Short mmCIF file of C-alpha atoms and ligand atoms in Angstrom, two decimals:
data_model
loop_
_atom_site.label_atom_id
_atom_site.label_comp_id
_atom_site.label_asym_id
_atom_site.label_seq_id
_atom_site.Cartn_x
_atom_site.Cartn_y
_atom_site.Cartn_z
CA MET A 46 -0.01 0.52 -0.10
CA LYS A 47 1.29 3.45 -1.05
CA LYS A 48 1.37 5.61 1.96
CA THR A 49 -0.42 9.01 1.60
CA VAL A 50 0.65 12.62 2.30
CA LEU A 51 -2.24 14.84 2.70
CA ILE A 52 -0.19 18.39 1.09
CA GLY A 53 -1.86 21.24 2.49
CA VAL A 54 -1.74 24.67 1.03
CA THR A 55 -2.25 28.09 1.75
CA GLY A 56 -2.49 31.15 0.66
CA CYS A 57 0.85 32.38 -0.35
CA VAL A 58 3.40 33.20 -3.52
CA ALA A 59 5.30 30.46 -2.67
CA ILE A 60 2.37 28.09 -3.46
CA TYR A 61 4.09 27.42 -6.93
CA LYS A 62 6.99 25.42 -4.86
CA THR A 63 4.20 23.40 -3.79
CA CYS A 64 4.05 21.60 -7.20
CA GLU A 65 7.53 20.52 -7.25
CA ILE A 66 7.13 19.10 -3.55
CA VAL A 67 4.09 16.86 -5.31
CA ARG A 68 6.24 15.70 -7.99
CA GLY A 69 9.04 14.63 -5.58
CA LEU A 70 6.63 12.59 -3.19
CA GLN A 71 5.22 11.01 -6.14
CA LYS A 72 8.86 9.82 -7.10
CA ALA A 73 9.68 8.88 -4.36
CA GLY A 74 5.98 6.35 -4.65
CA VAL A 75 4.56 8.04 -2.32
CA ARG A 76 0.35 9.21 -2.64
CA CYS A 77 -0.22 12.89 -2.65
CA LYS A 78 -3.46 14.30 -2.05
CA VAL A 79 -4.18 18.51 -1.37
CA VAL A 80 -6.06 20.47 0.46
CA MET A 81 -6.23 24.42 -0.16
CA THR A 82 -7.82 27.27 1.58
CA GLU A 83 -9.62 29.54 0.04
CA SER A 84 -6.96 32.05 -0.72
CA ALA A 85 -4.98 29.65 -1.74
CA THR A 86 -7.10 29.27 -4.72
CA HIS A 87 -6.57 32.64 -5.42
CA PHE A 88 -2.74 31.71 -6.63
CA ILE A 89 -3.17 28.66 -8.59
CA ASN A 90 -6.36 27.11 -9.81
CA PRO A 91 -7.04 23.28 -7.94
CA LEU A 92 -6.92 22.39 -10.96
CA MET A 93 -3.67 22.20 -10.95
CA PHE A 94 -3.41 20.04 -8.23
CA ARG A 95 -5.94 17.89 -9.29
CA SER A 96 -4.40 16.69 -12.74
CA LEU A 97 -0.94 16.59 -10.94
CA THR A 98 -2.28 14.06 -8.23
CA ARG A 99 -5.20 12.98 -10.37
CA GLU A 100 -7.35 12.77 -6.74
CA PRO A 101 -9.98 15.05 -6.54
CA VAL A 102 -8.26 18.55 -4.35
CA ALA A 103 -10.63 19.31 -1.33
CA VAL A 104 -11.13 23.04 -0.51
CA GLY A 105 -14.60 24.04 1.07
CA LEU A 106 -15.84 23.00 4.60
CA PHE A 107 -19.56 22.87 3.14
CA ASP A 108 -18.97 21.47 -0.76
CA ASP A 109 -20.77 18.93 -1.68
CA LYS A 110 -18.99 15.56 -1.28
CA PRO A 111 -21.28 12.82 -2.84
CA GLY A 112 -21.60 9.66 -0.21
CA ASP A 113 -18.41 11.82 1.57
CA PRO A 114 -20.41 14.20 3.79
CA ILE A 115 -17.52 14.24 6.76
CA HIS A 116 -14.90 14.92 4.45
CA HIS A 117 -12.61 16.66 6.82
CA ILE A 118 -12.53 13.71 8.71
CA SER A 119 -12.22 11.24 6.30
CA LEU A 120 -9.03 13.39 4.88
CA SER A 121 -7.59 13.20 8.28
CA LYS A 122 -7.69 9.43 8.23
CA GLU A 123 -6.52 8.96 4.59
CA ALA A 124 -3.33 11.28 5.54
CA ASP A 125 -0.16 9.10 7.05
CA VAL A 126 1.41 12.52 7.29
CA PHE A 127 0.03 15.92 6.51
CA LEU A 128 2.33 18.41 5.22
CA ILE A 129 1.32 21.99 5.01
CA ALA A 130 3.71 23.95 2.40
CA PRO A 131 3.59 26.53 2.31
CA CYS A 132 2.06 27.46 5.27
CA THR A 133 0.73 30.79 6.11
CA ALA A 134 1.52 33.02 9.28
CA ASN A 135 -2.01 32.82 9.93
CA VAL A 136 -2.62 28.87 9.31
CA ILE A 137 0.29 28.62 12.10
CA ALA A 138 -1.81 31.33 14.38
CA LYS A 139 -4.79 29.12 13.84
CA LEU A 140 -3.25 25.80 14.19
CA ALA A 141 -2.06 27.07 17.51
CA ASN A 142 -4.85 28.45 18.73
CA GLY A 143 -6.75 25.54 17.65
CA ILE A 144 -8.88 27.87 15.66
CA ALA A 145 -10.80 25.19 12.78
CA ASP A 146 -13.21 28.04 10.36
CA ASP A 147 -12.32 25.97 7.01
CA LEU A 148 -11.56 22.48 5.46
CA LEU A 149 -7.94 22.92 6.17
CA THR A 150 -7.51 23.77 9.99
CA THR A 151 -10.47 21.50 10.40
CA THR A 152 -8.52 19.28 9.23
CA ALA A 153 -5.45 19.39 10.76
CA LEU A 154 -7.38 19.38 14.17
CA ALA A 155 -8.69 16.34 13.27
CA THR A 156 -6.01 14.43 11.90
CA GLU A 157 -3.97 12.10 13.90
CA ALA A 158 -1.06 11.84 11.43
CA PRO A 159 2.45 13.55 12.05
CA LEU A 160 1.65 17.10 10.84
CA VAL A 161 4.88 18.92 9.37
CA ILE A 162 4.78 22.49 8.53
CA ALA A 163 6.81 24.49 6.35
CA PRO A 164 6.08 28.32 6.90
CA ALA A 165 6.11 30.64 3.93
CA MET A 166 5.89 34.81 4.84
CA ASN A 167 7.48 37.96 4.89
CA VAL A 168 10.37 38.87 7.34
CA ASN A 169 8.85 40.79 9.61
CA MET A 170 6.02 38.25 9.89
CA TYR A 171 8.43 35.17 10.68
CA GLU A 172 9.95 37.31 13.19
CA HIS A 173 7.16 38.86 14.80
CA VAL A 174 6.73 38.02 18.43
CA ALA A 175 3.16 36.58 17.83
CA THR A 176 4.00 33.64 15.06
CA GLN A 177 7.32 33.22 16.99
CA GLN A 178 5.33 31.88 19.68
CA ASN A 179 2.57 30.07 17.64
CA MET A 180 5.49 28.38 16.25
CA ASP A 181 7.17 27.49 19.29
CA THR A 182 3.88 26.45 20.74
CA LEU A 183 2.92 24.08 17.36
CA LYS A 184 7.13 22.55 18.04
CA SER A 185 5.99 21.93 21.92
CA ARG A 186 3.01 19.89 20.99
CA GLY A 187 5.14 17.53 18.21
CA VAL A 188 4.58 19.49 15.07
CA ARG A 189 8.00 19.77 12.63
CA PHE A 190 8.95 22.51 11.30
CA ILE A 191 10.95 22.85 8.10
CA ASP A 192 12.66 26.16 8.61
CA ALA A 193 12.02 29.01 6.14
CA ASP A 194 15.16 30.11 4.23
CA SER A 195 17.12 33.46 4.25
CA GLY A 196 16.58 35.94 0.98
CA TYR A 197 14.94 37.74 -0.94
CA LEU A 198 11.28 37.91 -0.52
CA ALA A 199 8.17 37.93 -3.19
CA CYS A 200 7.99 41.17 -1.68
CA GLY A 201 10.87 42.92 -2.17
CA ASP A 202 12.36 42.22 1.61
CA VAL A 203 15.31 40.45 2.36
CA GLY A 204 15.40 38.10 5.23
CA LYS A 205 14.01 35.15 6.60
CA GLY A 206 10.63 33.97 5.57
CA ARG A 207 11.63 32.20 2.14
CA LEU A 208 9.69 28.54 1.96
CA ALA A 209 12.72 26.00 2.18
CA ASP A 210 13.59 24.15 -0.41
CA PRO A 211 11.39 21.85 -2.64
CA ASP A 212 14.05 19.12 -2.21
CA VAL A 213 14.63 19.56 1.15
CA ILE A 214 10.44 19.65 2.45
CA VAL A 215 10.35 16.54 0.08
CA GLN A 216 13.20 14.62 2.46
CA ALA A 217 12.13 15.70 5.57
CA THR A 218 8.44 15.08 4.94
CA LEU A 219 9.68 11.01 3.40
CA GLU A 220 11.62 11.07 6.84
CA VAL A 221 8.76 11.47 9.31
CA LEU A 222 6.64 8.68 6.95
CA ASN A 223 9.77 6.11 7.63
CA VAL A 224 10.14 5.56 3.54
CA LYS A 225 13.47 4.33 2.87
CA ARG A 226 15.62 5.36 0.97
CA ASP A 227 18.61 3.14 0.85
CA LEU A 228 18.67 2.44 -2.36
CA VAL A 229 19.91 5.43 -3.91
CA GLY A 230 23.02 5.42 -6.48
CA LYS A 231 22.34 1.28 -6.07
CA ARG A 232 21.31 -0.24 -9.90
CA VAL A 233 18.31 -3.15 -9.65
CA LEU A 234 18.23 -5.72 -12.86
CA ILE A 235 15.36 -7.47 -12.40
CA THR A 236 13.65 -10.05 -14.27
CA ALA A 237 9.73 -10.98 -15.11
CA GLY A 238 7.07 -12.50 -15.69
CA PRO A 239 6.67 -15.92 -18.11
CA THR A 240 9.04 -16.51 -21.68
CA VAL A 241 7.04 -16.95 -24.94
CA GLU A 242 8.81 -20.33 -26.90
CA PRO A 243 7.18 -20.28 -30.57
CA ILE A 244 6.40 -23.50 -32.00
CA ASP A 245 5.02 -21.96 -35.25
CA PRO A 246 3.71 -17.93 -35.90
CA VAL A 247 0.28 -18.85 -33.50
CA ARG A 248 1.59 -21.24 -31.40
CA TYR A 249 3.70 -21.47 -28.20
CA ILE A 250 5.07 -22.79 -24.67
CA SER A 251 4.66 -20.67 -21.98
CA ASN A 252 3.14 -20.48 -18.63
CA PRO A 253 1.00 -17.91 -16.49
CA SER A 254 3.30 -15.58 -15.01
CA SER A 255 1.96 -12.55 -14.55
CA GLY A 256 5.15 -10.64 -13.75
CA LYS A 257 3.31 -8.66 -10.75
CA MET A 258 6.48 -9.83 -8.19
CA GLY A 259 8.58 -8.65 -10.76
CA PHE A 260 7.04 -5.00 -11.28
CA ALA A 261 6.36 -5.20 -7.57
CA LEU A 262 9.85 -5.04 -6.84
CA ALA A 263 10.66 -2.62 -9.87
CA GLU A 264 8.63 -0.26 -8.57
CA ALA A 265 9.57 -0.66 -4.65
CA ALA A 266 13.42 -0.38 -5.48
CA ALA A 267 12.32 2.57 -7.25
CA ASP A 268 10.66 3.97 -4.72
CA ARG A 269 13.66 3.43 -2.59
CA GLY A 270 15.87 5.23 -4.88
CA ALA A 271 17.84 2.60 -7.45
CA ASP A 272 17.80 3.22 -10.83
CA VAL A 273 15.83 0.29 -11.81
CA VAL A 274 16.10 -2.19 -15.65
CA VAL A 275 13.47 -4.89 -15.84
CA VAL A 276 13.60 -7.50 -18.48
CA SER A 277 10.49 -8.64 -18.52
CA GLY A 278 8.58 -11.51 -20.90
CA PRO A 279 5.15 -10.40 -22.26
CA VAL A 280 3.06 -9.48 -19.57
CA SER A 281 -0.11 -6.59 -19.76
CA LEU A 282 1.62 -4.75 -16.86
CA SER A 283 2.22 -0.81 -17.83
CA ASP A 284 5.72 0.35 -16.86
CA PRO A 285 6.45 1.47 -13.35
CA GLU A 286 7.24 5.17 -12.97
CA GLY A 287 10.63 5.92 -13.26
CA VAL A 288 11.73 2.24 -14.08
CA GLU A 289 13.58 1.32 -17.62
CA VAL A 290 11.40 -2.14 -18.93
CA VAL A 291 12.87 -3.79 -21.65
CA ARG A 292 10.19 -5.99 -23.18
CA VAL A 293 11.57 -9.73 -24.60
CA ARG A 294 9.69 -12.81 -25.75
CA THR A 295 12.01 -15.67 -24.87
CA ALA A 296 14.55 -16.99 -22.83
CA CYS A 297 17.81 -16.80 -25.26
CA ASP A 298 16.48 -12.97 -25.89
CA MET A 299 15.70 -12.68 -22.06
CA LEU A 300 19.41 -14.03 -21.94
CA ALA A 301 21.29 -11.39 -24.33
CA ALA A 302 19.00 -8.33 -22.40
CA VAL A 303 19.94 -9.04 -18.90
CA GLY A 304 23.57 -10.18 -20.16
CA GLU A 305 24.22 -6.73 -21.64
CA ARG A 306 23.36 -4.70 -18.16
CA PHE A 307 24.21 -7.72 -15.33
CA ASP A 308 27.60 -6.53 -14.88
CA ALA A 309 27.09 -3.04 -14.11
CA SER A 310 24.35 -4.42 -11.54
CA ASP A 311 24.51 -3.86 -7.48
CA ILE A 312 21.41 -6.27 -7.15
CA ALA A 313 19.71 -8.67 -9.42
CA ILE A 314 16.47 -10.36 -9.36
CA PHE A 315 15.07 -12.87 -10.95
CA THR A 316 11.75 -13.47 -11.01
CA ALA A 317 10.86 -14.49 -14.15
CA ALA A 318 9.09 -17.67 -15.11
CA VAL A 319 12.00 -18.31 -17.91
CA SER A 320 10.38 -21.82 -20.22
CA ASP A 321 12.81 -24.70 -19.30
CA TYR A 322 12.36 -26.05 -23.01
CA ARG A 323 11.98 -24.04 -26.08
CA PRO A 324 10.85 -26.56 -29.15
CA ALA A 325 13.75 -27.40 -31.15
CA ASN A 326 12.65 -25.96 -35.15
CA PRO A 327 10.10 -23.62 -34.81
CA SER A 328 8.41 -23.71 -37.85
CA ASP A 329 8.09 -19.87 -39.43
CA ARG A 330 4.59 -21.31 -40.77
CA LYS A 331 1.59 -22.29 -39.64
CA LEU A 332 1.36 -25.87 -39.20
CA LYS A 333 -1.71 -27.23 -40.20
CA LYS A 334 -3.69 -30.04 -38.41
CA GLY A 335 -3.96 -33.14 -40.92
CA ALA A 336 -0.86 -32.18 -43.12
CA ASP A 337 1.30 -31.29 -40.29
CA ASP A 338 -0.03 -33.80 -37.71
CA SER A 339 3.27 -35.01 -37.01
CA ALA A 340 4.42 -32.06 -36.59
CA LEU A 341 2.30 -31.18 -34.38
CA ALA A 342 1.29 -34.30 -32.24
CA THR A 343 5.50 -34.33 -31.20
CA ILE A 344 7.00 -31.52 -30.52
CA GLU A 345 11.34 -31.75 -30.34
CA LEU A 346 12.08 -29.92 -27.48
CA VAL A 347 15.90 -28.01 -26.45
CA LYS A 348 16.65 -26.59 -23.01
CA ASN A 349 16.53 -23.03 -22.55
CA PRO A 350 19.69 -21.09 -20.95
CA ASP A 351 19.06 -21.23 -16.86
CA ILE A 352 19.89 -16.68 -16.97
CA LEU A 353 20.17 -16.55 -13.17
CA ALA A 354 22.60 -19.54 -13.22
CA THR A 355 24.58 -18.24 -16.17
CA MET A 356 24.76 -15.03 -13.92
CA GLY A 357 25.66 -16.57 -11.31
CA ALA A 358 28.43 -18.27 -12.48
CA ARG A 359 29.68 -14.75 -13.56
CA LYS A 360 28.69 -12.58 -10.03
CA HIS A 361 31.71 -10.41 -9.29
CA ALA A 362 32.41 -9.68 -5.77
CA GLY A 363 30.19 -7.04 -4.03
CA GLN A 364 26.62 -8.25 -6.20
CA ILE A 365 23.68 -9.31 -4.77
CA VAL A 366 22.41 -11.93 -6.80
CA VAL A 367 18.59 -13.17 -5.63
CA GLY A 368 16.47 -16.33 -7.33
CA PHE A 369 13.05 -17.24 -6.76
CA ALA A 370 11.54 -20.96 -6.64
CA ALA A 371 8.40 -21.85 -7.09
CA GLU A 372 7.81 -25.34 -5.52
CA THR A 373 5.20 -27.96 -4.86
CA GLU A 374 6.85 -29.89 -2.22
CA ASN A 375 9.96 -29.33 0.23
CA VAL A 376 9.79 -25.63 -0.83
CA GLU A 377 12.49 -24.08 2.01
CA GLU A 378 15.08 -27.74 1.14
CA ASN A 379 14.46 -27.21 -2.54
CA ALA A 380 15.43 -23.54 -2.44
CA SER A 381 18.72 -24.01 -0.35
CA LYS A 382 19.38 -26.45 -3.11
CA LYS A 383 18.89 -24.11 -5.92
CA MET A 384 20.90 -21.46 -4.54
CA ALA A 385 23.94 -23.32 -4.15
CA ALA A 386 23.51 -24.24 -7.73
CA LYS A 387 23.14 -21.04 -9.09
CA ASN A 388 25.25 -19.19 -6.90
CA ALA A 389 22.60 -17.03 -5.98
CA ASP A 390 23.01 -15.28 -2.44
CA MET A 391 19.39 -15.68 -1.63
CA VAL A 392 16.17 -17.50 -2.85
CA VAL A 393 12.64 -16.52 -2.17
CA ALA A 394 10.51 -19.93 -2.45
CA ASN A 395 6.74 -20.42 -2.10
CA LEU A 396 4.38 -22.68 -2.99
CA ALA A 397 3.15 -22.91 -6.45
CA THR A 398 -0.49 -24.87 -5.26
CA GLU A 399 -2.22 -22.57 -2.79
CA GLY A 400 -3.61 -19.96 -5.58
CA LEU A 401 -0.95 -17.61 -4.27
CA ALA A 402 2.36 -16.95 -6.36
CA PHE A 403 1.33 -17.33 -10.23
CA GLY A 404 -0.64 -14.24 -11.24
CA ALA A 405 -2.01 -13.35 -7.83
CA ASP A 406 -1.98 -9.84 -6.29
CA ASP A 407 -0.99 -11.96 -2.52
CA ASN A 408 2.16 -13.86 -2.06
CA ALA A 409 3.45 -16.22 1.31
CA ALA A 410 7.41 -16.92 0.47
CA SER A 411 10.10 -18.23 2.07
CA ILE A 412 13.70 -16.42 2.27
CA VAL A 413 16.09 -18.64 2.03
CA THR A 414 19.89 -17.15 2.49
CA ALA A 415 23.21 -18.74 4.06
CA ALA A 416 22.30 -17.55 7.46
CA GLY A 417 18.54 -18.87 7.60
CA VAL A 418 15.55 -18.61 6.75
CA GLN A 419 12.38 -16.06 7.17
CA ARG A 420 9.14 -16.95 6.81
CA PHE A 421 6.06 -14.51 5.79
CA GLU A 422 3.17 -14.93 5.94
CA THR A 423 0.51 -13.81 2.48
CA MET A 424 0.74 -10.53 1.95
CA PRO A 425 0.32 -7.82 -1.10
CA LYS A 426 3.04 -8.32 -2.96
CA SER A 427 4.23 -4.63 -3.26
CA GLU A 428 4.69 -5.34 0.67
CA LEU A 429 6.76 -8.33 0.09
CA ALA A 430 8.86 -6.74 -2.25
CA HIS A 431 9.71 -4.54 0.22
CA ARG A 432 11.01 -7.42 2.56
CA ILE A 433 13.13 -8.79 -0.06
CA LEU A 434 15.13 -5.72 -0.31
CA ASP A 435 15.17 -5.34 3.35
CA ALA A 436 16.72 -9.03 3.68
CA ALA A 437 18.83 -8.33 -0.21
CA LEU A 438 20.40 -5.43 2.00
CA GLU A 439 21.09 -7.17 5.20
CA LEU A 440 23.39 -9.91 3.31
O1 LIG B 130 15.10 -23.65 -11.50
P1 LIG B 130 14.28 -22.94 -11.33
O2 LIG B 130 13.50 -22.57 -12.51
O3 LIG B 130 12.98 -23.84 -10.35
O4 LIG B 130 14.89 -22.04 -11.03
C1 LIG B 130 14.17 -20.69 -10.45
C2 LIG B 130 14.70 -19.32 -10.45
O5 LIG B 130 15.74 -19.55 -11.84
C3 LIG B 130 13.95 -18.37 -10.73
O6 LIG B 130 14.52 -17.20 -10.35
C4 LIG B 130 14.11 -18.23 -12.28
O7 LIG B 130 14.06 -16.64 -12.78
C5 LIG B 130 15.23 -18.59 -12.65
N1 LIG B 130 15.58 -18.97 -14.03
C6 LIG B 130 15.89 -18.59 -15.04
N2 LIG B 130 16.37 -19.03 -16.02
C7 LIG B 130 15.57 -20.30 -16.35
C8 LIG B 130 15.20 -21.45 -15.43
C9 LIG B 130 15.02 -20.24 -14.40
O8 LIG B 130 16.63 -17.52 -14.92
N3 LIG B 130 15.85 -21.14 -17.71
#
């Protein structure tokens, strides 16, 4: 599940920087929802944030929201963090005094999510004892402030009061959200999906892999800051944001695409359900029932390359190689043997008979390493992806 940051936007010229804050949080895999004060809408039309977030933008306390009559409560519950950026002296004063006279301030009072405030205002307003005391009051209640910067202000004055840099605000918010950014600077290579091995132009050998586990891993690794490449067989999933997806069909194509990228990767994860065999002599024309009965009834197969084993043998120091094992029996024992045979550092094993694994959104898995076995109950693949990355980083 993606974490949600509710972004409160107040009426201040620095509001244009909030667009960058939204993008920065989204790049880190965070869902953003925006609530604006009436004054904020004089600077930027809510449509801007609606377009950036692809979520409705809330403004009025009494706006008609069909099916959601108590909007400030539902908003306050959705938030994992409530970030107010930019936050005016007026809104800081209201929050310090528990005033709730519009949707933004009412939601701020109702929410149990941590509050993060990035103030922006004229230097005299910022330094005014009233504002300073209000900020101290809020700090003493655990509200986190992202200090304003000093410099030229929109009004022409020079001093403290400029909204902090959007990157600083994004990083501080991610910290409060407890979003990990532990893969910044790492290159992650992932194989995903099935492979398709042609018999003729209209028939093939394949399996029901959906690619969901590999794509979930790609998204999780990208959210944690990695450069991610996915080499995927045919799947009906769209490219995760910020991830390079190389689409292939056969195991041989997948081996070639992986071979070009493996040496540069820090972590390589092999989730693909590669067909172990392929037709030895695929026909370049459709085989006909009747005329080609013998060719159709007996298809000679040859073994496909084992991509994981090939790369495992070529692994360099410091590189982490992770394999997957879908088994129908003795799951952990077989995973452990596979880890040794393919020179992997870790194997994620699951029972392929439980209606999980192939195609499902959830999975239950054991993570096998030389240090032992970690067992995980059924959970969304998006969450298991993070557990797998945690375990890989602990190696
Ligand atoms: O040997 P088995 O197919 O059970 O091993 C599964 C693991 O090996 C998975 O990580 C899978 O992606 C990888 N594999 C591969 N190339 C193959 C067969 C399996 O990379 N030809």
